[in-house]
Amino acid sequence: MRTVFCLVALVFMCNGISGLLLPGLRYASRDAPLSWFSRVRRQPLLTHRVIDINQDCFMVTSEEGELFFKSPTDDPVVCGIYMISEPDKRIQVTFNYLDVPCDNGGLVAWIDGWELNGQVWPADSWDDDRMIESCDRRPQRKLVSRQNAALIQYRVPARGKGFAVTIRHLKNTRPCNLMLFGAEGVYTLRNHGEAGNCSIIAISPTTVRVLDLNVGQTVKRDMLLEMETGTIHRCTKRGLPDYVDIGGASGLDHTRMEVFDSLCGLDSTEGHRPISIACEDTVVRLVSTGRYQNSVTLAFSPLPMEHIEHADLICGLNDI
């Protein structure tokens, strides 16, 4: 059984990164409105940072600002900038300049989401529009993620060549997929009445408690149930099409998650017992047909190391 769980800051050293998206390589009020000038002055100051490939080849950043990279070598080293923001934000990246020659294998790729060890997140909604590759010419438009995580992978095998980007965090009024860096807080998943899957992934062992459940019950067009059904367990085995899976995974692809329980029903009580998930990633996945206004509110808290061996779900246990 795997007993070492990688924290986010160490996940790259623990696992390494595959070259899936760069083929053939492996990673080493009522107040008067403010004037335009006043609004500009109130914008937060952007940080400026130069990437040192020897220290920040695989960097995780939750900051807005400008990042500069100039290659110190002709070696085809593949690196990544893993960007994350608050769960109710999206990430906007603007390439200010890009001088990466194509003829010697240089490439910069924008990924709407994260990729690690050959797995992408969120995997449910992957399509070709979520990756843009560039060399010689920079992308002209601003690139905006659909959720609070995005990635820039780059390979610049030409000394003195490089690129510069500006990162900003934008409000997301309809969040669906959420990545959590600190597994603590209360979060709500909603399908906004649409068909498709939404998810929360916490990159750590976590304890999850269901605070409010409304899945597969509230029909659209304001037709509401007057009585609660309570929580229904093992909904997938019952053949119910709308449900929420709670479990964990050993990688970013939450479609491969190990499920502890699948829940549905209408239950506004907070009497659910906590579920402890001892996996590299804790996953909650809301599956929706689009017929119902589905939502689930959950409280996350870290799972102490001393409690891991007694967890409800230990990922990889079946592989022994």
Coordinates of C-alpha atoms in Angstrom, one line a residue:
M1 CA 0.0 0.0 0.0
R2 CA 1.2 3.4 -0.9
T3 CA 1.9 5.3 2.3
V4 CA 3.5 8.5 1.1
F5 CA 1.1 11.2 0.0
C6 CA 2.6 14.1 -2.0
L7 CA 1.8 17.6 -1.0
V8 CA 1.2 20.0 -3.8
A9 CA 4.5 21.8 -3.4
L10 CA 6.3 18.5 -3.6
V11 CA 4.2 16.7 -6.2
F12 CA 6.6 17.4 -9.0
M13 CA 9.5 15.9 -7.1
C14 CA 7.5 12.9 -5.9
N15 CA 6.1 12.0 -9.3
G16 CA 7.8 13.8 -12.1
I17 CA 5.9 15.0 -15.1
S18 CA 5.3 13.3 -18.4
G19 CA 5.5 15.0 -21.8
L20 CA 2.0 14.2 -22.9
L21 CA 1.3 17.6 -24.4
L22 CA 4.9 18.2 -25.6
P23 CA 5.4 14.8 -27.3
G24 CA 8.5 12.8 -27.2
L25 CA 10.0 14.4 -24.0
R26 CA 9.9 13.9 -20.3
Y27 CA 10.3 16.6 -17.8
A28 CA 13.5 17.0 -16.0
S29 CA -23.1 51.1 -2.9
R30 CA -24.7 54.3 -3.4
D31 CA -21.6 56.2 -3.6
A32 CA -20.9 58.2 -6.7
P33 CA -19.0 56.1 -9.3
L34 CA -15.3 56.4 -9.3
S35 CA -13.6 58.1 -12.3
W36 CA -11.7 56.0 -14.7
F37 CA -8.4 57.3 -13.3
S38 CA -9.4 56.4 -9.8
R39 CA -10.4 52.9 -10.8
V40 CA -7.1 52.4 -12.5
R41 CA -5.1 53.6 -9.5
R42 CA -7.1 51.1 -7.3
Q43 CA -6.0 48.1 -9.4
P44 CA -3.6 45.8 -7.4
L45 CA 0.0 46.2 -8.4
L46 CA 1.3 43.4 -10.5
T47 CA 4.3 41.4 -9.5
H48 CA 7.2 41.0 -11.8
R49 CA 9.2 37.8 -11.8
V50 CA 12.0 36.4 -13.9
I51 CA 11.9 32.6 -14.1
D52 CA 15.1 30.9 -13.2
I53 CA 15.0 27.6 -14.9
N54 CA 17.4 26.0 -12.4
Q55 CA 15.0 26.8 -9.5
D56 CA 11.6 27.3 -11.1
C57 CA 11.4 24.8 -14.0
F58 CA 8.3 23.4 -12.4
M59 CA 6.7 26.3 -10.6
V60 CA 3.2 26.7 -9.0
T61 CA 1.9 30.2 -8.7
S62 CA -1.3 31.7 -7.3
E63 CA -0.2 35.3 -8.0
E64 CA -1.2 37.7 -10.6
G65 CA 1.6 39.5 -12.4
E66 CA 4.2 39.4 -15.2
L67 CA 6.5 36.4 -15.8
F68 CA 9.6 36.6 -18.0
F69 CA 11.6 33.7 -19.2
K70 CA 14.9 33.7 -21.2
S71 CA 16.5 30.4 -22.0
P72 CA 20.1 30.0 -20.5
T73 CA 20.8 27.0 -22.6
D74 CA 20.3 25.2 -25.9
D75 CA 19.2 22.1 -24.2
P76 CA 15.6 20.9 -25.0
V77 CA 14.5 21.2 -21.3
V78 CA 10.7 21.0 -20.8
C79 CA 9.2 23.1 -18.0
G80 CA 5.8 24.2 -16.7
I81 CA 4.1 27.2 -15.1
Y82 CA 1.2 25.7 -13.0
M83 CA -1.3 28.6 -12.3
I84 CA -4.1 28.4 -9.7
S85 CA -6.5 31.0 -8.3
E86 CA -9.4 31.2 -5.9
P87 CA -12.2 28.7 -6.7
D88 CA -14.5 31.4 -7.9
K89 CA -12.0 32.8 -10.4
R90 CA -10.7 32.0 -13.9
I91 CA -7.1 32.6 -15.1
Q92 CA -6.4 35.0 -18.0
V93 CA -3.0 34.8 -19.7
T94 CA -1.7 37.4 -22.2
F95 CA 1.5 36.8 -24.1
N96 CA 3.3 40.1 -24.2
Y97 CA 5.9 38.7 -26.5
L98 CA 7.1 35.3 -27.7
D99 CA 10.5 34.7 -29.4
V100 CA 10.8 30.9 -29.6
P101 CA 12.1 29.5 -32.9
C102 CA 10.2 26.6 -34.3
D103 CA 13.0 25.2 -36.4
N104 CA 14.9 23.7 -33.5
G105 CA 11.9 22.2 -31.7
G106 CA 11.0 25.2 -29.6
L107 CA 7.4 25.2 -28.4
V108 CA 5.1 27.0 -25.9
A109 CA 1.7 25.4 -25.1
W110 CA -1.2 26.9 -23.2
I111 CA -3.4 24.3 -21.5
D112 CA -6.8 25.1 -20.1
G113 CA -6.4 23.0 -16.9
W114 CA -3.5 21.0 -15.6
E115 CA -1.5 18.0 -16.9
L116 CA 0.6 15.8 -14.7
N117 CA 2.0 12.3 -15.4
G118 CA 0.0 12.0 -18.6
Q119 CA -3.3 12.9 -16.9
V120 CA -5.3 16.1 -17.5
W121 CA -7.8 17.9 -15.3
P122 CA -10.7 18.4 -15.7
A123 CA -10.9 15.3 -17.8
D124 CA -14.7 15.3 -18.2
S125 CA -14.7 18.3 -20.5
W126 CA -11.4 17.9 -22.5
D127 CA -11.4 19.2 -26.1
D128 CA -8.9 20.5 -28.6
D129 CA -9.8 24.1 -27.9
R130 CA -8.2 23.7 -24.4
M131 CA -4.7 23.5 -25.8
I132 CA -3.0 26.2 -27.9
E133 CA 0.6 25.6 -29.2
S134 CA 2.8 28.5 -30.3
C135 CA 6.3 29.2 -31.6
D136 CA 7.7 32.1 -33.6
R137 CA 4.4 34.0 -33.2
R138 CA 2.6 34.8 -30.0
P139 CA -1.1 34.2 -29.5
Q140 CA -2.9 37.4 -30.4
R141 CA -5.9 36.9 -28.1
K142 CA -6.1 36.7 -24.4
L143 CA -6.3 33.1 -23.2
V144 CA -8.9 32.5 -20.4
S145 CA -9.4 29.2 -18.6
R146 CA -12.8 27.7 -17.8
Q147 CA -11.9 27.0 -14.2
N148 CA -9.3 28.2 -11.5
A149 CA -6.3 26.3 -12.9
A150 CA -4.3 26.6 -16.1
L151 CA -0.8 25.6 -17.3
I152 CA 1.9 26.9 -19.6
Q153 CA 4.3 24.2 -20.8
Y154 CA 7.4 25.3 -22.7
R155 CA 10.5 24.0 -24.4
V156 CA 13.0 26.7 -25.5
P157 CA 16.3 25.0 -26.8
A158 CA 17.8 28.3 -27.9
R159 CA 20.0 30.5 -25.6
G160 CA 18.6 34.0 -25.2
K161 CA 15.2 33.2 -26.6
G162 CA 12.0 33.2 -24.5
F163 CA 8.7 34.8 -23.8
A164 CA 6.8 37.0 -21.3
V165 CA 3.2 36.7 -20.0
T166 CA 0.8 38.6 -17.9
I167 CA -1.4 36.6 -15.5
R168 CA -4.7 38.0 -14.2
H169 CA -7.5 36.4 -12.2
L170 CA -11.1 37.0 -13.4
K171 CA -14.4 36.5 -11.7
N172 CA -16.2 33.2 -12.6
T173 CA -19.9 33.6 -12.2
R174 CA -20.7 29.9 -13.0
P175 CA -17.9 27.8 -11.6
C176 CA -18.2 24.1 -12.3
N177 CA -14.7 22.5 -11.7
L178 CA -12.7 23.6 -8.7
M179 CA -9.2 22.8 -7.7
L180 CA -8.3 23.3 -4.0
F181 CA -4.7 23.9 -2.8
G182 CA -5.7 24.1 0.8
A183 CA -8.1 21.3 1.7
E184 CA -10.2 23.5 4.2
G185 CA -13.4 25.4 3.7
V186 CA -17.0 25.1 2.5
Y187 CA -17.8 24.8 -1.2
T188 CA -20.9 24.2 -3.3
L189 CA -21.0 22.4 -6.6
R190 CA -23.9 23.2 -9.0
N191 CA -24.7 22.1 -12.5
H192 CA -26.7 25.3 -13.2
G193 CA -29.4 23.2 -14.7
E194 CA -27.2 21.9 -17.5
A195 CA -26.1 18.4 -18.5
G196 CA -22.5 17.6 -17.8
N197 CA -20.2 16.8 -14.9
C198 CA -18.7 19.2 -12.4
S199 CA -16.0 18.4 -9.8
I200 CA -13.9 19.4 -6.8
I201 CA -10.4 18.1 -6.5
A202 CA -8.3 18.7 -3.4
I203 CA -4.6 17.8 -3.8
S204 CA -4.3 16.0 -0.5
P205 CA -5.8 13.5 1.9
T206 CA -9.0 15.1 3.1
T207 CA -12.1 14.7 5.3
V208 CA -15.3 15.6 3.5
R209 CA -18.7 16.3 5.2
V210 CA -21.9 16.8 3.2
L211 CA -23.8 19.9 4.5
D212 CA -26.6 20.1 2.0
L213 CA -27.7 17.8 -0.8
N214 CA -30.1 18.4 -3.7
V215 CA -29.3 16.0 -6.5
G216 CA -31.8 14.4 -8.8
Q217 CA -34.8 15.9 -7.1
T218 CA -35.5 19.5 -8.0
V219 CA -36.9 19.5 -11.5
K220 CA -36.2 22.6 -13.7
R221 CA -38.9 25.2 -14.4
D222 CA -39.4 25.9 -10.6
M223 CA -41.1 22.6 -9.9
L224 CA -39.9 21.9 -6.4
L225 CA -40.5 19.0 -4.1
E226 CA -42.2 19.8 -0.8
M227 CA -40.8 16.9 1.2
E228 CA -37.2 15.8 1.6
T229 CA -36.2 12.4 0.6
G230 CA -33.2 12.3 2.8
T231 CA -29.8 11.0 1.5
I232 CA -29.9 8.1 -0.9
H233 CA -26.7 6.0 -1.0
R234 CA -25.2 4.0 -3.8
C235 CA -27.3 5.8 -6.4
T236 CA -25.3 4.4 -9.4
K237 CA -26.2 0.9 -8.3
R238 CA -29.8 1.9 -8.1
G239 CA -29.7 3.1 -11.7
L240 CA -30.3 6.8 -10.8
P241 CA -28.8 9.0 -13.5
D242 CA -28.0 12.1 -11.4
Y243 CA -25.6 11.6 -8.4
V244 CA -22.5 12.8 -6.7
D245 CA -19.5 10.6 -6.3
I246 CA -17.2 11.0 -3.2
G247 CA -13.8 9.3 -3.3
G248 CA -10.2 9.8 -4.3
A249 CA -7.6 9.3 -7.0
S250 CA -3.9 8.8 -7.5
G251 CA -3.7 11.4 -10.3
L252 CA -5.5 14.3 -11.8
D253 CA -7.9 12.3 -14.0
H254 CA -10.9 12.2 -11.7
T255 CA -12.8 9.9 -14.2
R256 CA -10.5 7.2 -12.8
M257 CA -11.4 7.9 -9.2
E258 CA -12.0 5.2 -6.6
V259 CA -15.6 5.9 -5.3
F260 CA -16.5 5.5 -1.6
D261 CA -20.1 6.3 -2.1
S262 CA -22.5 7.8 -4.7
L263 CA -25.2 10.1 -3.2
C264 CA -28.4 11.7 -4.4
G265 CA -31.7 12.9 -2.9
L266 CA -32.9 16.0 -1.1
D267 CA -31.4 16.5 2.4
S268 CA -30.7 19.8 4.1
T269 CA -29.6 18.3 7.4
E270 CA -26.0 18.5 8.6
G271 CA -26.1 15.1 10.3
H272 CA -23.9 13.3 7.7
R273 CA -20.8 11.7 9.2
P274 CA -17.5 12.9 7.8
I275 CA -15.9 10.7 5.1
S276 CA -12.1 10.4 5.3
I277 CA -10.3 10.0 2.0
A278 CA -6.6 8.8 2.2
C279 CA -5.6 9.5 -1.4
E280 CA -3.2 11.8 -3.2
D281 CA -6.3 13.6 -4.5
T282 CA -9.7 13.8 -2.9
V283 CA -12.4 14.0 -5.5
V284 CA -16.1 15.0 -5.5
R285 CA -17.8 14.6 -8.9
L286 CA -21.3 15.8 -9.7
V287 CA -22.9 13.9 -12.6
S288 CA -26.0 15.6 -14.1
T289 CA -28.4 14.8 -17.0
G290 CA -29.6 18.4 -17.2
R291 CA -33.1 17.5 -16.0
Y292 CA -32.5 18.7 -12.5
Q293 CA -31.1 21.7 -10.7
N294 CA -28.4 19.8 -8.9
S295 CA -26.3 21.2 -6.0
V296 CA -24.2 19.8 -3.2
T297 CA -22.5 21.8 -0.4
L298 CA -19.5 20.2 1.3
A299 CA -17.1 21.0 4.1
F300 CA -13.4 20.1 3.6
S301 CA -10.8 19.7 6.3
P302 CA -7.3 18.2 6.2
L303 CA -6.9 14.5 7.1
P304 CA -4.2 14.2 9.8
M305 CA -1.4 11.7 9.0
E306 CA -2.1 9.7 12.1
H307 CA -5.7 9.1 10.9
I308 CA -4.8 7.9 7.4
E309 CA -4.6 4.2 8.2
H310 CA -8.1 4.3 9.6
A311 CA -9.6 6.3 6.7
D312 CA -12.8 5.2 5.0
L313 CA -11.1 5.0 1.6
I314 CA -7.4 4.3 1.1
C315 CA -6.5 4.6 -2.6
G316 CA -4.4 1.7 -4.1
L317 CA -5.4 -0.7 -1.4
N318 CA -6.9 -3.1 -4.0
D319 CA -3.5 -3.1 -5.8
I320 CA -1.7 -4.9 -3.1

